[in-house]
PDB file of C-alpha atoms in Angstrom:
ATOM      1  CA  UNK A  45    -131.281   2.239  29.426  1.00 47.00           C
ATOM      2  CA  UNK A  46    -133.465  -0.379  30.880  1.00 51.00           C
ATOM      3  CA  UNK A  47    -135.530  -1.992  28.444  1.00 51.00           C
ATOM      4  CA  UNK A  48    -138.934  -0.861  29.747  1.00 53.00           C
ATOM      5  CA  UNK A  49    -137.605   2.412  28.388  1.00 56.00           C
ATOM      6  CA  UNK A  50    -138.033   2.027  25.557  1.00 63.00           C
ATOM      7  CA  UNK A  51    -141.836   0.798  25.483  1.00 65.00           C
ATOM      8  CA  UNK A  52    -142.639   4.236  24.870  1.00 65.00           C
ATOM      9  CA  UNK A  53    -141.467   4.252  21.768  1.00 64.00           C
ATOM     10  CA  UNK A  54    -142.182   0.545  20.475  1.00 67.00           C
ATOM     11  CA  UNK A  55    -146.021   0.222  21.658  1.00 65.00           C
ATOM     12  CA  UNK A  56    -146.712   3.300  18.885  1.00 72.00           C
ATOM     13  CA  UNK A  57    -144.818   2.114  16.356  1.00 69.00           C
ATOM     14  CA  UNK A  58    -146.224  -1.534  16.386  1.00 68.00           C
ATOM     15  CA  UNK A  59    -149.827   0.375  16.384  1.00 71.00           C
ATOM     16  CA  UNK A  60    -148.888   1.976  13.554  1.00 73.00           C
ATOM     17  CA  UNK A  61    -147.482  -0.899  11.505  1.00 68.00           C
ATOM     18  CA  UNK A  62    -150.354  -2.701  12.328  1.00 69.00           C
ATOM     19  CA  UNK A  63    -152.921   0.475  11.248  1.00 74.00           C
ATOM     20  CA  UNK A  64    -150.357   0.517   8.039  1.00 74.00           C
ATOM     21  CA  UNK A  65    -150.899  -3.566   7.567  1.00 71.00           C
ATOM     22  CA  UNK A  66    -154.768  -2.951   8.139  1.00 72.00           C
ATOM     23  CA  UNK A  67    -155.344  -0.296   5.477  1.00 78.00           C
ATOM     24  CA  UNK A  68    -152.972  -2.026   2.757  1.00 75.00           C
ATOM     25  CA  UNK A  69    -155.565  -5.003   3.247  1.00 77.00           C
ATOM     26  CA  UNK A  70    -158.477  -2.665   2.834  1.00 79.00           C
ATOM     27  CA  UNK A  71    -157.117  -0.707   0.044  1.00 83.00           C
ATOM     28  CA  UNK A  72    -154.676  -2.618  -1.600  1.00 78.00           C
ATOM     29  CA  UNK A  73    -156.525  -5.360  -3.384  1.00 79.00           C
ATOM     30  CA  UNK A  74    -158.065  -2.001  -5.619  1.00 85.00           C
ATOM     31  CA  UNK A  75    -155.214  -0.408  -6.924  1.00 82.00           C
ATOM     32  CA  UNK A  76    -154.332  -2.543  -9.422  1.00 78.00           C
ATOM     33  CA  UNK A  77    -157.886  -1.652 -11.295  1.00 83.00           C
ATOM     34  CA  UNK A  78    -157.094   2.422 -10.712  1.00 86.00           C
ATOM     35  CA  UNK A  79    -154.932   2.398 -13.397  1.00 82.00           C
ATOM     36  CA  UNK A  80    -157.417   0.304 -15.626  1.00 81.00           C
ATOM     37  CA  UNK A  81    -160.297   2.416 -15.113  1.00 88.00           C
ATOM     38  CA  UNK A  82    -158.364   5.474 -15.995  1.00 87.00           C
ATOM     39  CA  UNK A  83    -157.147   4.018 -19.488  1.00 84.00           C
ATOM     40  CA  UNK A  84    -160.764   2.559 -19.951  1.00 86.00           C
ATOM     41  CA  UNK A  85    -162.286   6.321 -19.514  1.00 90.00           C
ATOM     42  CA  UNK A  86    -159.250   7.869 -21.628  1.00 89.00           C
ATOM     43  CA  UNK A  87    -159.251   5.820 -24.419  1.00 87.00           C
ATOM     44  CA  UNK A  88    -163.116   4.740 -24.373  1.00 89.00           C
ATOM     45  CA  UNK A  89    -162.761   1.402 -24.958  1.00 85.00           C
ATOM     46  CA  UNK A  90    -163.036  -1.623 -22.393  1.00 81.00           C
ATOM     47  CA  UNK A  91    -162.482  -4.441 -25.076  1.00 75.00           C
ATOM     48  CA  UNK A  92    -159.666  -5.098 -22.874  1.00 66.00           C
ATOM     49  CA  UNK A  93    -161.016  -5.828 -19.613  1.00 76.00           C
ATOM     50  CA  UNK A  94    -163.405  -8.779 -19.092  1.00 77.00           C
ATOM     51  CA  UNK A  95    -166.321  -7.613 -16.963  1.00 86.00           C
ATOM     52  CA  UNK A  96    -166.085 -11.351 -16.431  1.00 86.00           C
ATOM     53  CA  UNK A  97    -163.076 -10.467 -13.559  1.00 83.00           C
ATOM     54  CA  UNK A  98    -165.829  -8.102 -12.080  1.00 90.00           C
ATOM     55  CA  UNK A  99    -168.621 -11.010 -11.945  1.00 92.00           C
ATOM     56  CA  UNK A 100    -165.906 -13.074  -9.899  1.00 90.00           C
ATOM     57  CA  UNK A 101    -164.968 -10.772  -7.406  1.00 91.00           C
ATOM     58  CA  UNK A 102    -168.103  -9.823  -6.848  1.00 95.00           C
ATOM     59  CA  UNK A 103    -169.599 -13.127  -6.287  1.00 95.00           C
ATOM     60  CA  UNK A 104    -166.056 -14.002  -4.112  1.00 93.00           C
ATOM     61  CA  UNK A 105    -166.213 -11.232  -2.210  1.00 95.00           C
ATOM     62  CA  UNK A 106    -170.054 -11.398  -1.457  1.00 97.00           C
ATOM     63  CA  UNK A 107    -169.814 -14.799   0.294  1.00 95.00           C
ATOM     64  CA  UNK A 108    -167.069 -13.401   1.871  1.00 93.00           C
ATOM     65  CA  UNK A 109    -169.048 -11.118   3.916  1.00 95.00           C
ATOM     66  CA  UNK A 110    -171.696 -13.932   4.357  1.00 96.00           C
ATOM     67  CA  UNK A 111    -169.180 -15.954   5.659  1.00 94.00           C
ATOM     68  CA  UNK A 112    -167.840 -13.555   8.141  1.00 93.00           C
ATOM     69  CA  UNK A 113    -171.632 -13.574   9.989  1.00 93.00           C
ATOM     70  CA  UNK A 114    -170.806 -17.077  10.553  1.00 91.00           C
ATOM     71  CA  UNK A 115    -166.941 -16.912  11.559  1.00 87.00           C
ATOM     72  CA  UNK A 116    -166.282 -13.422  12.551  1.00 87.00           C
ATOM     73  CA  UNK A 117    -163.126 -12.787  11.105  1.00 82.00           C
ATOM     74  CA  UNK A 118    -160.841  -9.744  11.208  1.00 81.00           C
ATOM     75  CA  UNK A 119    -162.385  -6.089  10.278  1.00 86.00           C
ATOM     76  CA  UNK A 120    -160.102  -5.622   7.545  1.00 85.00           C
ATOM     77  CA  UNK A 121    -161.026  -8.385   6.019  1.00 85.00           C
ATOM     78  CA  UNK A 122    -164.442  -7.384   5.732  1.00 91.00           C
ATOM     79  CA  UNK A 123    -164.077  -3.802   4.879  1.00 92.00           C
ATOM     80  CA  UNK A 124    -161.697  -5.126   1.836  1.00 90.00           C
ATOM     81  CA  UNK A 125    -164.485  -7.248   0.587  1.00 93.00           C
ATOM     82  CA  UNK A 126    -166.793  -3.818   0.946  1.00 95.00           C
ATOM     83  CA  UNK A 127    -164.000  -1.634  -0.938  1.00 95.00           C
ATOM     84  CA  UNK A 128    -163.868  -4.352  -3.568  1.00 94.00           C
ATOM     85  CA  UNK A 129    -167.616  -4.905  -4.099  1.00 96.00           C
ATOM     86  CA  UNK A 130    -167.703  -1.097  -4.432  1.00 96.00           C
ATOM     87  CA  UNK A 131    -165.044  -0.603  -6.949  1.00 95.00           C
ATOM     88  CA  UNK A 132    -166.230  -4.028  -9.288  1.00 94.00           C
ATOM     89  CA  UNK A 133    -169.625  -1.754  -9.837  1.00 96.00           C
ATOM     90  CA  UNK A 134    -167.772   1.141 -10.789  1.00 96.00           C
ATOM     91  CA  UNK A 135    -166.271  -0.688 -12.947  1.00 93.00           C
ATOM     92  CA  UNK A 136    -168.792  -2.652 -14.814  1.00 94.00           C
ATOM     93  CA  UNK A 137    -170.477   1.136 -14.618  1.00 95.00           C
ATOM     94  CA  UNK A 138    -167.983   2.856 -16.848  1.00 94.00           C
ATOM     95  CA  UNK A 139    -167.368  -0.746 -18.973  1.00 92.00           C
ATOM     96  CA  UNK A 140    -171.339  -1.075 -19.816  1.00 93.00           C
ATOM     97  CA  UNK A 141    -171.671   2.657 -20.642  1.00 92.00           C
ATOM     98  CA  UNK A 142    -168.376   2.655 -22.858  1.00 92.00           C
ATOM     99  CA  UNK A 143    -169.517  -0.763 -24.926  1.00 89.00           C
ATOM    100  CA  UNK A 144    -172.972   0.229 -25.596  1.00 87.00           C
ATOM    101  CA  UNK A 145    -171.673   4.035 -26.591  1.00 88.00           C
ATOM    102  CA  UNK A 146    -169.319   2.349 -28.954  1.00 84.00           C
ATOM    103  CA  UNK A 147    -171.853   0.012 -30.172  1.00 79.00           C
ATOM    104  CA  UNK A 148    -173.998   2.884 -31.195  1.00 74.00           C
ATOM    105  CA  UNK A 149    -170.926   4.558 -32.641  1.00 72.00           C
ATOM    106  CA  UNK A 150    -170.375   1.441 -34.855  1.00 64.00           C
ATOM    107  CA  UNK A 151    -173.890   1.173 -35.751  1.00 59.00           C
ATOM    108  CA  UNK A 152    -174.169   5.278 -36.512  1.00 58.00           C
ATOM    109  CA  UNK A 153    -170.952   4.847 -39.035  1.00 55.00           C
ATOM    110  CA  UNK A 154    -172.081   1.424 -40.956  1.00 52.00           C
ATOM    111  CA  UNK A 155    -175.329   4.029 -41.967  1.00 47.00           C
ATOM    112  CA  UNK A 156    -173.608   6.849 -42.603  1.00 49.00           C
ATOM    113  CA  UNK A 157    -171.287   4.402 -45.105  1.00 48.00           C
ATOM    114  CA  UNK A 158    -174.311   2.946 -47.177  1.00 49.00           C
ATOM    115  CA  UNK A 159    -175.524   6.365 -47.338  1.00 50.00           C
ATOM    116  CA  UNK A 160    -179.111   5.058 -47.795  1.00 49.00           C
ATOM    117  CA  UNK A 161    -182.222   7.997 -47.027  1.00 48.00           C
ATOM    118  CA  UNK A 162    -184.619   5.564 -46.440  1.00 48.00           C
ATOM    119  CA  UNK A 163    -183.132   3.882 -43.952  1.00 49.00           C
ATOM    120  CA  UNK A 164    -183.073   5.137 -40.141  1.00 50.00           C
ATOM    121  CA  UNK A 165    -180.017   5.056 -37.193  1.00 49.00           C
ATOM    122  CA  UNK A 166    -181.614   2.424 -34.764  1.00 53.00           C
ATOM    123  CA  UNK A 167    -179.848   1.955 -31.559  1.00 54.00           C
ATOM    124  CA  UNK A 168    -178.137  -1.306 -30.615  1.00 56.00           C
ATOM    125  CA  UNK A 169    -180.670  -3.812 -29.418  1.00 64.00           C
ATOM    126  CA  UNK A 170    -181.772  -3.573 -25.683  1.00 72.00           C
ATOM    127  CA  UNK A 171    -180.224  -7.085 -23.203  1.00 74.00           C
ATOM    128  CA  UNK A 172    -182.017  -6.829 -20.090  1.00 74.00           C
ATOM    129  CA  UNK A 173    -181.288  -8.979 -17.124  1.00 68.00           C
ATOM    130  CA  UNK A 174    -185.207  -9.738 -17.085  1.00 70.00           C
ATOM    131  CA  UNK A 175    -185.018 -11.191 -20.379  1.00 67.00           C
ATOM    132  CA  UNK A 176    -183.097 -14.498 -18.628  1.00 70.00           C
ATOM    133  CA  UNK A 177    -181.604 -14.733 -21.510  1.00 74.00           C
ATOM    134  CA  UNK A 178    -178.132 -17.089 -21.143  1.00 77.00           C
ATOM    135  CA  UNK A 179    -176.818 -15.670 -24.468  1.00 80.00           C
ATOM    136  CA  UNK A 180    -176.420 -12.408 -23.063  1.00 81.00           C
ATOM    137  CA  UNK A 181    -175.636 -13.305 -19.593  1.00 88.00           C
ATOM    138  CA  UNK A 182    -173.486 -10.429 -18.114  1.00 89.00           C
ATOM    139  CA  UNK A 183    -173.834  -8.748 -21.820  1.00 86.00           C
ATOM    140  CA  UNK A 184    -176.601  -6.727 -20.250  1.00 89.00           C
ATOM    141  CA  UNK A 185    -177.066  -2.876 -21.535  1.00 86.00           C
ATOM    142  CA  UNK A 186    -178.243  -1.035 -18.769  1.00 90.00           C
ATOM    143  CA  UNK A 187    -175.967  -1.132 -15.677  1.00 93.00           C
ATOM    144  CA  UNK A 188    -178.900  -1.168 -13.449  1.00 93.00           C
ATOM    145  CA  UNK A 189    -179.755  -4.886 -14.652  1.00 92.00           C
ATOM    146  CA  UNK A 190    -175.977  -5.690 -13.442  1.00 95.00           C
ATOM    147  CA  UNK A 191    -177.039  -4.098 -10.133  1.00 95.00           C
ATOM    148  CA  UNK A 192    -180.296  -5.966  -9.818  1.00 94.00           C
ATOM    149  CA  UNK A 193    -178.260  -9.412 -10.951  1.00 94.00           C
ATOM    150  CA  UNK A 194    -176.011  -8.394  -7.866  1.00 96.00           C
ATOM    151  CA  UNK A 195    -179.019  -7.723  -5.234  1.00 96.00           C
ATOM    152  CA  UNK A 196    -180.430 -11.209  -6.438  1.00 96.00           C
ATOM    153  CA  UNK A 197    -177.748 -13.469  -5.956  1.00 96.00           C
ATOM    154  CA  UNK A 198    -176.995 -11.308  -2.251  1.00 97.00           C
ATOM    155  CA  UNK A 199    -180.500 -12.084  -1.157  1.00 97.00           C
ATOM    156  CA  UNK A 200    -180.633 -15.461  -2.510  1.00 97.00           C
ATOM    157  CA  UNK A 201    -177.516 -16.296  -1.000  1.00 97.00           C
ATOM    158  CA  UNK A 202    -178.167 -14.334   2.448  1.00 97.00           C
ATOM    159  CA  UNK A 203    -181.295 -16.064   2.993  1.00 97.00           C
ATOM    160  CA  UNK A 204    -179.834 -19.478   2.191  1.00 96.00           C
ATOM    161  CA  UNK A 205    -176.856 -18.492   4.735  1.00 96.00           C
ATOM    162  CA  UNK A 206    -179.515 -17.000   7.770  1.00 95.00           C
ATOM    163  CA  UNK A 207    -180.944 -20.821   7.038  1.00 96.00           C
ATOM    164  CA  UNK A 208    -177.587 -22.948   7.713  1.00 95.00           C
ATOM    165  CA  UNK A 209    -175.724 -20.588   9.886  1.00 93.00           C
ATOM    166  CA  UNK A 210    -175.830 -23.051  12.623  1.00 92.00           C
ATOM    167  CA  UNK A 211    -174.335 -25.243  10.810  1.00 93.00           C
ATOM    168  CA  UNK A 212    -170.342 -25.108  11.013  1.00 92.00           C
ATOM    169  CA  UNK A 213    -169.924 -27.535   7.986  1.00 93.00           C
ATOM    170  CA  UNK A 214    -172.179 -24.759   5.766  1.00 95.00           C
ATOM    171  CA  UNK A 215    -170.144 -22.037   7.175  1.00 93.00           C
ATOM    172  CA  UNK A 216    -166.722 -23.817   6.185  1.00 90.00           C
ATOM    173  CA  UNK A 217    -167.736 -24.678   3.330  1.00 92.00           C
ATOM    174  CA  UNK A 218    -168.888 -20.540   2.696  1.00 93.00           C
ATOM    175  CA  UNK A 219    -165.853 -19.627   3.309  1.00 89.00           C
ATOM    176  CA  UNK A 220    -163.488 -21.931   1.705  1.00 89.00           C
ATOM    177  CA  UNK A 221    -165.925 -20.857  -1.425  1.00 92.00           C
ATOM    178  CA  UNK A 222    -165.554 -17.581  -1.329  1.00 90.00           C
ATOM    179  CA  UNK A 223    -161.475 -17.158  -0.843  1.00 87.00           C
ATOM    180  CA  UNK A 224    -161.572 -20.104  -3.690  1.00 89.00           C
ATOM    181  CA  UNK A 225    -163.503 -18.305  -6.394  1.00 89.00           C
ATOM    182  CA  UNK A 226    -161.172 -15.292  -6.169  1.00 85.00           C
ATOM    183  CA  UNK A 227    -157.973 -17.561  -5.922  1.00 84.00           C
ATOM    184  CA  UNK A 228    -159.026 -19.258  -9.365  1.00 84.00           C
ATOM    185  CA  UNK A 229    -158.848 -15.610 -10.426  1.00 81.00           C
ATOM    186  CA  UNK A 230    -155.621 -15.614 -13.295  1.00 80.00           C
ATOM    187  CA  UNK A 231    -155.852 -19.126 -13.910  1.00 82.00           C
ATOM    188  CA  UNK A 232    -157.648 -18.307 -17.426  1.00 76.00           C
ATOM    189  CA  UNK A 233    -155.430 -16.204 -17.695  1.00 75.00           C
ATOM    190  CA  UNK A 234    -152.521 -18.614 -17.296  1.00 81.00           C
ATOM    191  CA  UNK A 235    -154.442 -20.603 -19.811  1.00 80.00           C
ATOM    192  CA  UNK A 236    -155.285 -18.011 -22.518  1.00 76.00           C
ATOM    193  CA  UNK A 237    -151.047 -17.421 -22.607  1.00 80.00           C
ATOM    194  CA  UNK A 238    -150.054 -20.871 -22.675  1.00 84.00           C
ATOM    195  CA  UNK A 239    -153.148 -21.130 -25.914  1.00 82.00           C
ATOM    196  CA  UNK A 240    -151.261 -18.612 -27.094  1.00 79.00           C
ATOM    197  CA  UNK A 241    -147.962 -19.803 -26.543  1.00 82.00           C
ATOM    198  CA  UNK A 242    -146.996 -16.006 -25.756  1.00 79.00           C
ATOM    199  CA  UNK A 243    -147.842 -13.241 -23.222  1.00 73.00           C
ATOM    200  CA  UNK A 244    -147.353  -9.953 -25.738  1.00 69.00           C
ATOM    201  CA  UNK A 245    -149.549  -7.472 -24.766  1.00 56.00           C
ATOM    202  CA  UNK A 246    -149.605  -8.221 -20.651  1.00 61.00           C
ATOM    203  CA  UNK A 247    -147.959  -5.776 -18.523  1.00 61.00           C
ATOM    204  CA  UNK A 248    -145.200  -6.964 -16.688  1.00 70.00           C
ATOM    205  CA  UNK A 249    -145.479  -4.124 -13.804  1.00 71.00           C
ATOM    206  CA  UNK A 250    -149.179  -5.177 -13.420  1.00 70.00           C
ATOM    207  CA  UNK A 251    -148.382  -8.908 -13.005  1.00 75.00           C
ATOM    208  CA  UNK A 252    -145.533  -8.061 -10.145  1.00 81.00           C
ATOM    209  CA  UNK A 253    -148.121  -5.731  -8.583  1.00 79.00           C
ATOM    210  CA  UNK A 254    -150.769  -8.600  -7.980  1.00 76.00           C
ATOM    211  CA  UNK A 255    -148.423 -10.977  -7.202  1.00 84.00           C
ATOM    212  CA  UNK A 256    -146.397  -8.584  -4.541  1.00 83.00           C
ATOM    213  CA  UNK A 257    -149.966  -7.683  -3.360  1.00 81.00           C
ATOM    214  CA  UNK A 258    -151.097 -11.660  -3.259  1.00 84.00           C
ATOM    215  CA  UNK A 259    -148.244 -12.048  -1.243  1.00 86.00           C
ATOM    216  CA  UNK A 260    -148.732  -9.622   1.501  1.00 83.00           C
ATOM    217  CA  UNK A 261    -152.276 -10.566   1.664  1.00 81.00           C
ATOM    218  CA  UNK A 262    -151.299 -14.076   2.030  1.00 85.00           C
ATOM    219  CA  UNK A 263    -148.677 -13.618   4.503  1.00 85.00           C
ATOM    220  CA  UNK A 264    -151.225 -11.218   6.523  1.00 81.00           C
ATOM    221  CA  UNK A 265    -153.588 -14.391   6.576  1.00 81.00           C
ATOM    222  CA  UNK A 266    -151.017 -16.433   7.802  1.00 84.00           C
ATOM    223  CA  UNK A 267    -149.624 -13.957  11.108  1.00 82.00           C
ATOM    224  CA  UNK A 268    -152.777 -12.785  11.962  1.00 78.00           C
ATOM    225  CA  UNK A 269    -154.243 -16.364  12.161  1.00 78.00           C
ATOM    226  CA  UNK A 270    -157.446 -15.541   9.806  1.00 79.00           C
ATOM    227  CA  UNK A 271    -159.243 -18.811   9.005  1.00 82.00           C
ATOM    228  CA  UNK A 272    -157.738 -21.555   7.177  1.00 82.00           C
ATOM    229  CA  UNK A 273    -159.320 -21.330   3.898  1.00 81.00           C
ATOM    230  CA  UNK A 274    -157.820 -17.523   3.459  1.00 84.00           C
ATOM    231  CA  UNK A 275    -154.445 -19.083   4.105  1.00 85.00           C
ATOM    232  CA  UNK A 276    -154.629 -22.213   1.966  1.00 86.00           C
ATOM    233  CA  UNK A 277    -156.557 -19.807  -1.158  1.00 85.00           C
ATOM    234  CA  UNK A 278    -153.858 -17.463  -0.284  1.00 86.00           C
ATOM    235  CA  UNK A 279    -151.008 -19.538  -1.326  1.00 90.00           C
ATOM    236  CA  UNK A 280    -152.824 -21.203  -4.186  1.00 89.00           C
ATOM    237  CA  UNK A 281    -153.119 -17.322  -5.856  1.00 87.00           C
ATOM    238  CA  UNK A 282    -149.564 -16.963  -5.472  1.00 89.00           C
ATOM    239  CA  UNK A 283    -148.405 -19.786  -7.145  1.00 91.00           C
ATOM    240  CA  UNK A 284    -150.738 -18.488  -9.766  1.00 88.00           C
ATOM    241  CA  UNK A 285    -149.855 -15.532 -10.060  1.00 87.00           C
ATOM    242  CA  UNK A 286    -146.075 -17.173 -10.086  1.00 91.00           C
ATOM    243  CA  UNK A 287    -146.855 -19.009 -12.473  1.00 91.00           C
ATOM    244  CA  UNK A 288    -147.486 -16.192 -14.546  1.00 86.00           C
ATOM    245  CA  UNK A 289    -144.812 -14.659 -14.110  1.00 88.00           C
ATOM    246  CA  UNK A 290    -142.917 -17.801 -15.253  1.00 90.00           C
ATOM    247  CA  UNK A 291    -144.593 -17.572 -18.713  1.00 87.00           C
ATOM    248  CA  UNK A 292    -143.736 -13.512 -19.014  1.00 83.00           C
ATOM    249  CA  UNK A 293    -139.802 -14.958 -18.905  1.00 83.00           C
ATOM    250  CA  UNK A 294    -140.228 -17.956 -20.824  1.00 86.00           C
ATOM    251  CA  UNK A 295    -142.292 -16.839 -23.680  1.00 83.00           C
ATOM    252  CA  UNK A 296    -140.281 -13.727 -24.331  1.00 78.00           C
ATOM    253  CA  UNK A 297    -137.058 -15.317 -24.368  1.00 75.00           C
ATOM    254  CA  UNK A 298    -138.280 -18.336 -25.715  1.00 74.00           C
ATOM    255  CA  UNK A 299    -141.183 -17.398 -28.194  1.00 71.00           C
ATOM    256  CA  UNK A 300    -143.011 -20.545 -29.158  1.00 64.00           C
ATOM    257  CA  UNK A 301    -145.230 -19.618 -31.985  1.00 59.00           C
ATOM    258  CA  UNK A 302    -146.866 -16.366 -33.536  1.00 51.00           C
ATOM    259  CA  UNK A 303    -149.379 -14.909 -31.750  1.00 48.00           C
ATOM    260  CA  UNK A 304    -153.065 -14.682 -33.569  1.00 50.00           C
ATOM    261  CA  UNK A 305    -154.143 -11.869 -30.994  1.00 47.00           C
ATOM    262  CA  UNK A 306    -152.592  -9.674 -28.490  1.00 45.00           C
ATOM    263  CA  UNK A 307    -153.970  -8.891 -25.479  1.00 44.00           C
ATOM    264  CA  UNK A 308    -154.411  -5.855 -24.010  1.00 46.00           C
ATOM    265  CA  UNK A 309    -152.224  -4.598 -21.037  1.00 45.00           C
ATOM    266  CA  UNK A 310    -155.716  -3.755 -18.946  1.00 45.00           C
ATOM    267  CA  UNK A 311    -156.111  -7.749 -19.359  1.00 47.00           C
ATOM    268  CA  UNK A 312    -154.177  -9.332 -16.651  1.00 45.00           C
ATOM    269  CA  UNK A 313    -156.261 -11.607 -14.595  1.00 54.00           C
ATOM    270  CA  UNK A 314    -158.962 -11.087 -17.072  1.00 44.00           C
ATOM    271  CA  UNK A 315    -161.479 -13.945 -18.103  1.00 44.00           C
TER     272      UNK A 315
END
């Protein structure tokens, strides 16, 4: 057979590894947090998960998108910072409504236990995002102040972007920011085991899914030529997430000390 023959045949499948590729980019950096938002909604309680993770990737993934006005890269990078913006608000949704439900739980319960008739069930106490209050920074009780913290920071940021966009050393710097912020993603928690001297609690099948996922994100950087900083940020969150995985092995074959807290399985890459 000649080997024009069998173009045919290759030219779709290389399409359709590269459509596969494409929507494992787009999709893939969100199913790790399927599994967290269905055990957050089951068992009504986000203690867990640090909306802190959510704050990151949002702010990551934001200047992302900036970034891309300046240095058009690849459309499945973009979309994946869209998916991911998406699904950090759903989050911090279901989070906000499940802490403040609990809190009036807790507060409905200490009544009921001092069984007092002149005293009244008051609601936890109202944190707005206008109140610019730092003590209660991404504490907030509504999720619509989360949402307007969100709309700030993209139209402060957007305007300051339309400003430099001419400027290549701005844009660089954009994007080395964003893929940097989200790289710097488990390193607290890479420092909250080795405080603990033990990783109880993590999941090991959620530490091998970001790190298989980091992976094939990084190595999608690197073959499809995306800018340097994706590359470079890339790697770093492997070795992270490597990292990581060195302290699952070493602290449970090696315990170093008890452990004061465990943390919850929902809690990998968690701030």
């Amino acid at each position: 057979m000649e080997p024009g023959g069998l173009e045919w045949l290759l030219v779709p499948m290389q399409r359709l590894v590269s459509w596969g590729a494409a929507g494992a980019m787009v999709f893939g950096g969100v199913v790790p947090y399927i599994p967290q938002y269905r055990d957050i909604r089951r068992t009504q309680n986000a203690e867990g998960f640090s909306t802190y993770v959510c704050l990151v990737l949002l702010v990551a993934n934001i200047l992302r998108i900036l970034f891309w006005f300046g240095r058009r890269f690849e459309s499945p990078l973009l979309w994946q910072s869209i998916i991911m913006i998406i699904t950090m608000l759903l989050m911090l949704k279901l989070c906000t409504e499940v802490r403040v439900s609990n809190e009036l739980n807790v507060k409905r319960r200490s009544f009921a236990a001092a069984d007092s008739k002149d005293e009244e069930i008051k609601a936890p106490p109202k944190r707005s995002y206008l109140d610019f209050d730092l003590n209660y920074f991404w504490h907030w009780s509504k999720f619509t102040d989360y949402v307007q913290c969100v709309l700030t920071f993209t139209g402060v940021t957007g305007y300051i972007t339309y400003l430099w966009l001419d400027s290549s050393l701005f844009v660089e710097t954009l994007g080395f920011l964003a893929v940097f912020t989200e790289a710097m993603l488990g390193v607290p928690q890479l420092y909250r085991n080795y405080q603990n001297r033990s990783t109880e609690g993590m999941s090991i099948k959620m530490v091998l899914m970001w790190t298989s996922g980091d992976t094939f994100k990084t190595v999608y950087f690197i073959l499809n030529q995306a800018p340097f900083q994706f590359s470079i940020c890339g790697l770093l969150q492997v070795f992270v997430d490597i990292a990581i995985l060195l302290q699952v092995y070493l602290y449970s074959h090696y315990p170093q000390k008890p452990v004061s807290h465990t943390a919850h399985p929902a809690s990998t890459k968690a701030l």
